[in-house]
Tab-separated table of C-alpha atoms in Angstrom:
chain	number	residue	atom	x	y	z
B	1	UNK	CA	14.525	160.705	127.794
B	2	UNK	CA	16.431	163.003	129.777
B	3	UNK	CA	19.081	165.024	127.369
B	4	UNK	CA	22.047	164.422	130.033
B	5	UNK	CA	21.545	160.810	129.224
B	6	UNK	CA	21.492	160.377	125.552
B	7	UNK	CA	24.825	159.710	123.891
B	8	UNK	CA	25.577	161.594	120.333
B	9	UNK	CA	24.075	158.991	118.184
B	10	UNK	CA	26.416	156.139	117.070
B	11	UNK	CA	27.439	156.577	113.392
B	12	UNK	CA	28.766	153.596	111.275
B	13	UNK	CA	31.485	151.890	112.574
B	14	UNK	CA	32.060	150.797	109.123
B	15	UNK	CA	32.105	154.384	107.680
B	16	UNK	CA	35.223	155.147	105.972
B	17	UNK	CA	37.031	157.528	108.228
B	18	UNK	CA	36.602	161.394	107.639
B	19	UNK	CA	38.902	163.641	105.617
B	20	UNK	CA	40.009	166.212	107.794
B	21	UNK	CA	40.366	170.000	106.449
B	22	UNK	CA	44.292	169.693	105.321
B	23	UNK	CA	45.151	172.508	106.819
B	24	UNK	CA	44.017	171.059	110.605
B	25	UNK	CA	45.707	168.066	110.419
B	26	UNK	CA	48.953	170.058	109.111
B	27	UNK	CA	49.095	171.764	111.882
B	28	UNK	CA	48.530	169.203	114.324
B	29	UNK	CA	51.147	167.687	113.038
B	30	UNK	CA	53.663	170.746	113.375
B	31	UNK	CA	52.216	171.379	116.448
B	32	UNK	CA	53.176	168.308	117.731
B	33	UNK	CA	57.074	168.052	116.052
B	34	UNK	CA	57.342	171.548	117.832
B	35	UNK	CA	56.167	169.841	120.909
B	36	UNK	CA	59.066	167.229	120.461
B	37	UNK	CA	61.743	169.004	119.464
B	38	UNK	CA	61.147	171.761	122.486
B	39	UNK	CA	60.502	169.073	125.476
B	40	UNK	CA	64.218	167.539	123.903
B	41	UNK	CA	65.934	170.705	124.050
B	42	UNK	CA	64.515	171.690	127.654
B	43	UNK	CA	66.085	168.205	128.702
B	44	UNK	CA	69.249	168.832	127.189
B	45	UNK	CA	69.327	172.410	129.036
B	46	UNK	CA	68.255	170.933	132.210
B	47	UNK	CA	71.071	168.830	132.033
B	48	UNK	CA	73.428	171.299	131.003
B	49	UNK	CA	72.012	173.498	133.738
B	50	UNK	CA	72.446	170.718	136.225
B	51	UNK	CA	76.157	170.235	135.410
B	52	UNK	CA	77.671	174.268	134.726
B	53	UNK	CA	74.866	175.401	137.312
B	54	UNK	CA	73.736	177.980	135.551
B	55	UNK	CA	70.825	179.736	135.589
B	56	UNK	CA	70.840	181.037	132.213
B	57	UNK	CA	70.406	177.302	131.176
B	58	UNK	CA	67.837	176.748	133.207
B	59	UNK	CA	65.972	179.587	132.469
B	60	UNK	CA	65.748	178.924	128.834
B	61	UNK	CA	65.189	174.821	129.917
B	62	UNK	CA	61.840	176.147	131.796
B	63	UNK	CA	61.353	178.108	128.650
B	64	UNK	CA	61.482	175.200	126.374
B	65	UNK	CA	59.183	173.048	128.172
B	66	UNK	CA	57.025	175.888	128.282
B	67	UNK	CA	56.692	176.030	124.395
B	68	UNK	CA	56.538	172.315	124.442
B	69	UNK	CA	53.441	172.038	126.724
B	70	UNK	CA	51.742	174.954	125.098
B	71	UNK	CA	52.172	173.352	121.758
B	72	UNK	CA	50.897	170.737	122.554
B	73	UNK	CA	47.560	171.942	124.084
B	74	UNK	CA	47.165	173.291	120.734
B	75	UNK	CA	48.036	170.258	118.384
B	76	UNK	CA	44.910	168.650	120.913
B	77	UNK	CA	42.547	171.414	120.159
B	78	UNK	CA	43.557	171.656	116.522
B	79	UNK	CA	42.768	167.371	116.684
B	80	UNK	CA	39.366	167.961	118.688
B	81	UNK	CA	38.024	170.653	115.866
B	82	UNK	CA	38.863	168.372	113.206
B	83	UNK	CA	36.976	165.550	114.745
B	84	UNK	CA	34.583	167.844	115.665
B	85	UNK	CA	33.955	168.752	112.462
B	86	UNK	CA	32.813	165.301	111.570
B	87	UNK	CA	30.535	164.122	114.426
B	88	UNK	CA	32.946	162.776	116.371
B	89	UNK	CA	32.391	164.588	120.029
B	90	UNK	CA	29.652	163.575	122.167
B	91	UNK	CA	26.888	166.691	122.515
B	92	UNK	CA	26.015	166.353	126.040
B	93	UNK	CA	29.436	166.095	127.965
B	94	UNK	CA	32.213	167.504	124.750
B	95	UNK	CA	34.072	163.859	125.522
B	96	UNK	CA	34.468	162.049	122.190
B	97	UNK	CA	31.907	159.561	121.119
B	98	UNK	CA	32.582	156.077	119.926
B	99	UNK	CA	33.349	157.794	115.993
B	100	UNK	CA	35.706	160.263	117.718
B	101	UNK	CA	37.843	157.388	119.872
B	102	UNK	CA	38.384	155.450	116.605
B	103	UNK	CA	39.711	158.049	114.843
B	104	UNK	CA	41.840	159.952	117.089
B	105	UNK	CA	42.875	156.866	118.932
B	106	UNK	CA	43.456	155.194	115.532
B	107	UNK	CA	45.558	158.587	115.146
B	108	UNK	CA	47.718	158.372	118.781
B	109	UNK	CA	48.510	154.751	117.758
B	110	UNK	CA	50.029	155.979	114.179
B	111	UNK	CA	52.123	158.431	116.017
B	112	UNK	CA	53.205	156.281	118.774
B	113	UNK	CA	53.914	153.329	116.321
B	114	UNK	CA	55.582	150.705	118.631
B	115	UNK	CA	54.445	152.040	121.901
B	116	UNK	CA	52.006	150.212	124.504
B	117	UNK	CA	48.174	152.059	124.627
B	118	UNK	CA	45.705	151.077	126.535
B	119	UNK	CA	42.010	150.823	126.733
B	120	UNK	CA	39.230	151.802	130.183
B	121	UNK	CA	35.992	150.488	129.324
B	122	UNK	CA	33.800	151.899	132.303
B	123	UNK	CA	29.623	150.423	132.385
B	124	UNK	CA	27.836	152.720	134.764
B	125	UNK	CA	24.381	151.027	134.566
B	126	UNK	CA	23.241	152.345	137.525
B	127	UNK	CA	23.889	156.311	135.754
B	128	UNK	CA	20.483	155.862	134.204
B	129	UNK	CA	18.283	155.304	137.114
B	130	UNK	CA	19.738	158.629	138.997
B	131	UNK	CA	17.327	160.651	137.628
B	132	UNK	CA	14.470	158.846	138.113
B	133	UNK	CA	15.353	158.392	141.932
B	134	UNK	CA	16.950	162.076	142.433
B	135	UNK	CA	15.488	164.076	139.952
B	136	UNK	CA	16.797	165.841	137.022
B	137	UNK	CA	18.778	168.388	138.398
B	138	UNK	CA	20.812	165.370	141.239
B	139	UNK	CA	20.942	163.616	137.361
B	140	UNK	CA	23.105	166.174	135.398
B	141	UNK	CA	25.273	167.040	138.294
B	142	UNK	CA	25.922	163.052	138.775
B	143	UNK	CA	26.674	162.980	135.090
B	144	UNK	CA	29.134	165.745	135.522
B	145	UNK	CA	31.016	164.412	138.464
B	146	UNK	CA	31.279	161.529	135.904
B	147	UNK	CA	32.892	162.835	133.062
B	148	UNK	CA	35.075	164.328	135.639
B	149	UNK	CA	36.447	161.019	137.260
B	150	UNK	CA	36.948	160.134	133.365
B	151	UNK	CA	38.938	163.032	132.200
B	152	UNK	CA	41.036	162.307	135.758
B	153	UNK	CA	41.458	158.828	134.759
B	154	UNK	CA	42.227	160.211	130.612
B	155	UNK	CA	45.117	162.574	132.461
B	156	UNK	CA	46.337	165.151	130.114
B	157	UNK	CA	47.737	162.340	127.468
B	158	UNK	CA	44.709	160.517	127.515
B	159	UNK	CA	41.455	160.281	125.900
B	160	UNK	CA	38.121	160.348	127.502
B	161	UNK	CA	35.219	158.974	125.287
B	162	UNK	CA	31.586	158.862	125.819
B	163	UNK	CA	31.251	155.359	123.744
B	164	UNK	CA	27.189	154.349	125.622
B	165	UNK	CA	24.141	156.053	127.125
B	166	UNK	CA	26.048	154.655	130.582
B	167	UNK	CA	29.366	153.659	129.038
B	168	UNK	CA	32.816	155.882	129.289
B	169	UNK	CA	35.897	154.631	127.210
B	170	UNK	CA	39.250	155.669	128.312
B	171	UNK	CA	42.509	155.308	125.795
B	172	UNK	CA	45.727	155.231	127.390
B	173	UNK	CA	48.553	156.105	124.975
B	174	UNK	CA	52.242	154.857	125.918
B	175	UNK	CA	50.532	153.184	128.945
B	176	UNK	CA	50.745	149.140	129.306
B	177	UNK	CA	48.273	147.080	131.353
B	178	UNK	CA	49.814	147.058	134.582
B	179	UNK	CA	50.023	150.584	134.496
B	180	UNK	CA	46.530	151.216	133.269
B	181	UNK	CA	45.405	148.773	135.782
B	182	UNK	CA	47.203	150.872	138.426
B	183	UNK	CA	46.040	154.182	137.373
B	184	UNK	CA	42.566	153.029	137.358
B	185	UNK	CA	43.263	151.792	141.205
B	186	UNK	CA	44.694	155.298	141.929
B	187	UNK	CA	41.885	157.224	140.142
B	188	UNK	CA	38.928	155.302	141.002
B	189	UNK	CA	39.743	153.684	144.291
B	190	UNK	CA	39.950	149.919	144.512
B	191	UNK	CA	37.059	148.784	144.174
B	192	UNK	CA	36.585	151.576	141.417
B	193	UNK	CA	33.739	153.863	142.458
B	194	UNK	CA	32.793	157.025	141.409
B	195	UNK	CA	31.517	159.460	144.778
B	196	UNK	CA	28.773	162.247	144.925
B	197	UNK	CA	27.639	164.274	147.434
B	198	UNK	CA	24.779	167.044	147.659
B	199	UNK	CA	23.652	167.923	151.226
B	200	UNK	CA	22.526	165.173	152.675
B	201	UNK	CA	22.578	163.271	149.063
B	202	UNK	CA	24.967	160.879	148.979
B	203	UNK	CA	25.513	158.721	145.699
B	204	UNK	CA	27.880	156.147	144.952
B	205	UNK	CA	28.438	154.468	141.571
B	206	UNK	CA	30.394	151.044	141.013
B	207	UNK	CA	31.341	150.533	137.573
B	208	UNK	CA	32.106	147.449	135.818
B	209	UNK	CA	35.956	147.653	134.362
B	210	UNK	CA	37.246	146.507	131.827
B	211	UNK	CA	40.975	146.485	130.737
B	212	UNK	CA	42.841	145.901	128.314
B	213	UNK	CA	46.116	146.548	126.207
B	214	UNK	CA	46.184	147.116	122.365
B	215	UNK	CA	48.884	145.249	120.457
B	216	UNK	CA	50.154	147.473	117.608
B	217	UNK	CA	49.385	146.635	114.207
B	218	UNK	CA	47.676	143.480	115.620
B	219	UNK	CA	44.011	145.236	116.899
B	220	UNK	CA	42.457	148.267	115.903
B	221	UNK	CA	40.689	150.107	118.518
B	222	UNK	CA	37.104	149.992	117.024
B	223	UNK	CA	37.940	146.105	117.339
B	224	UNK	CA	39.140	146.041	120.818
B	225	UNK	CA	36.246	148.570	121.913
B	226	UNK	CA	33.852	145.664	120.172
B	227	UNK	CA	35.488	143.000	122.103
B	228	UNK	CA	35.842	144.493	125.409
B	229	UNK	CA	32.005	145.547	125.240
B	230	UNK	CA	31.589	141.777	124.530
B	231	UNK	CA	33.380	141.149	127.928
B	232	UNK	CA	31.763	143.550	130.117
B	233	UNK	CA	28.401	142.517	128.679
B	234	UNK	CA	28.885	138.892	129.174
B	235	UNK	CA	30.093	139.952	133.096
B	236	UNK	CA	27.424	141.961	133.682
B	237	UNK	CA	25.004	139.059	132.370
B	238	UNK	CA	26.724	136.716	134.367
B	239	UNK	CA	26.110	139.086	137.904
B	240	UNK	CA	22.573	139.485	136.694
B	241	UNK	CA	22.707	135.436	136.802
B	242	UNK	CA	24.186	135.046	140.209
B	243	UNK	CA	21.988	137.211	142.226
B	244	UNK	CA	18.906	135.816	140.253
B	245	UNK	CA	20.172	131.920	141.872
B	246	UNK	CA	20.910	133.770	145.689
B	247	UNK	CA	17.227	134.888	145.560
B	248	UNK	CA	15.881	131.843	144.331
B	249	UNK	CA	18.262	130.081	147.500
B	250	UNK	CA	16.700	132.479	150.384
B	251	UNK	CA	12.945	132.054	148.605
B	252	UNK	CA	13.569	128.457	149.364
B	253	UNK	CA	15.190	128.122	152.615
B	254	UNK	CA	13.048	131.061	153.911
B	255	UNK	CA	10.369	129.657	156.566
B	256	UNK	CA	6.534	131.604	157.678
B	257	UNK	CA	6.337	132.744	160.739
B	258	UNK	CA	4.281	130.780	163.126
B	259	UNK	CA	1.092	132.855	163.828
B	260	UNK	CA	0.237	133.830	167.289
B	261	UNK	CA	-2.358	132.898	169.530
């Protein structure tokens, strides 16, 4: 099996989930208040700056959101080292695996309490015959362009998960459907496809999509993973289905030739 294909192994689902290293998680956690409190106080100076005109304000505004963004790059890599820590990123691509999701998507949820997320499920069958057709090399340069077009659709709030050997999870925090729905039409092009070109090389991959929106308190997201894989496998059996009955049609209506003289 080619390495570029084969997901970090699946750990239980069931599995309690980990205790992160107290320190970690206490800093993500200021990291992220810090975050907060400076992207409020660059608004306020904006405004302030917007009304007196001056550029004092607005210096320390750009300042401010600054700190915010930079503290918050940091509260994600503190996150990703915890999770890390525990098995929870995928080995091949660094996205998260299906262990990683659950947790820090169990996490964005917490923080965002009331707030909409979302979930991209993304079934690439055809990723696993690319090698096979192209070669290795074509194979891990596909896979990259891949987990490219997912961190795109993930965004900077996002997260980008590795949850199958051809499957790619997406969580979309403060996002509702229609919006998800819409970034995955501005991402991925409607109908989503995923592009690659290499000289004269030219591959294109159409995923199967599923989305959908998790309901606070109502769904975890191990459970709406589960029951969006449900969906996308029942779709894909039902394609498999329908072009099995349009060959069967043109075997039938199709006619020999009459043979010459």
């Amino acid at each position: 099996m080619n390495p570029a294909f084969e997901p970090t192994r699946h750990l239980d689902d069931n599995a309690a989930p980990p205790q992160a290293g107290p320190m970690l998680r206490r800093a993500g956690r200021w990291l992220r208040a810090l975050a907060a409190v400076a992207a409020l106080a660059a608004l306020a100076l904006a405004l302030g700056a917007a009304m007196s005109a001056s550029l004092a304000d607005a210096e320390d505004a750009l300042a401010c959101a600054a700190l915010a963004l930079i503290a918050l790059h940091f509260s994600g890599r503190a996150q990703r080292r915890v999770i890390a820590e525990h098995g929870g990123l995928d080995g091949s691509t660094g996205l998260y695996n299906r262990r990683g999701l659950v947790i820090a998507g169990d996490e964005a949820v917490a923080r965002g309490k009331a707030r909409p997320a979302s979930l991209v499920v993304l079934d690439l069958s055809d990723l696993v015959e690319v090698p096979a057709i192209y070669g290795r090399e074509i194979g891990h340069r596909v896979v990259k362009r891949v987990v490219e077009r997912v961190q795109a659709l993930a965004g900077p709030n996002g997260l980008a998960a590795r949850t199958g050997k051809a499957q790619f999870t997406v969580m979309l925090p403060g996002t509702d459907l229609d919006k998800a729905v819409e970034r995955v039409h501005h991402v991925l092009g409607r109908p989503g496809r995923i592009e690659f070109e290499a000289g004269h090389t030219e591959i294109i991959l159409v995923p199967v999509v599923q989305v959908e929106a998790l309901a606070a308190g109502q769904e975890s997201v191990a459970d709406l993973l589960g029951r969006m894989e449900r969906l996308v496998a029942s779709h894909i059996a039902q394609e498999q289905r329908r072009r099995a009955w349009l060959k069967r049609e043109r075997e039938r209506h199709s006619r020999p030739s009459p043979l010459g003289a």
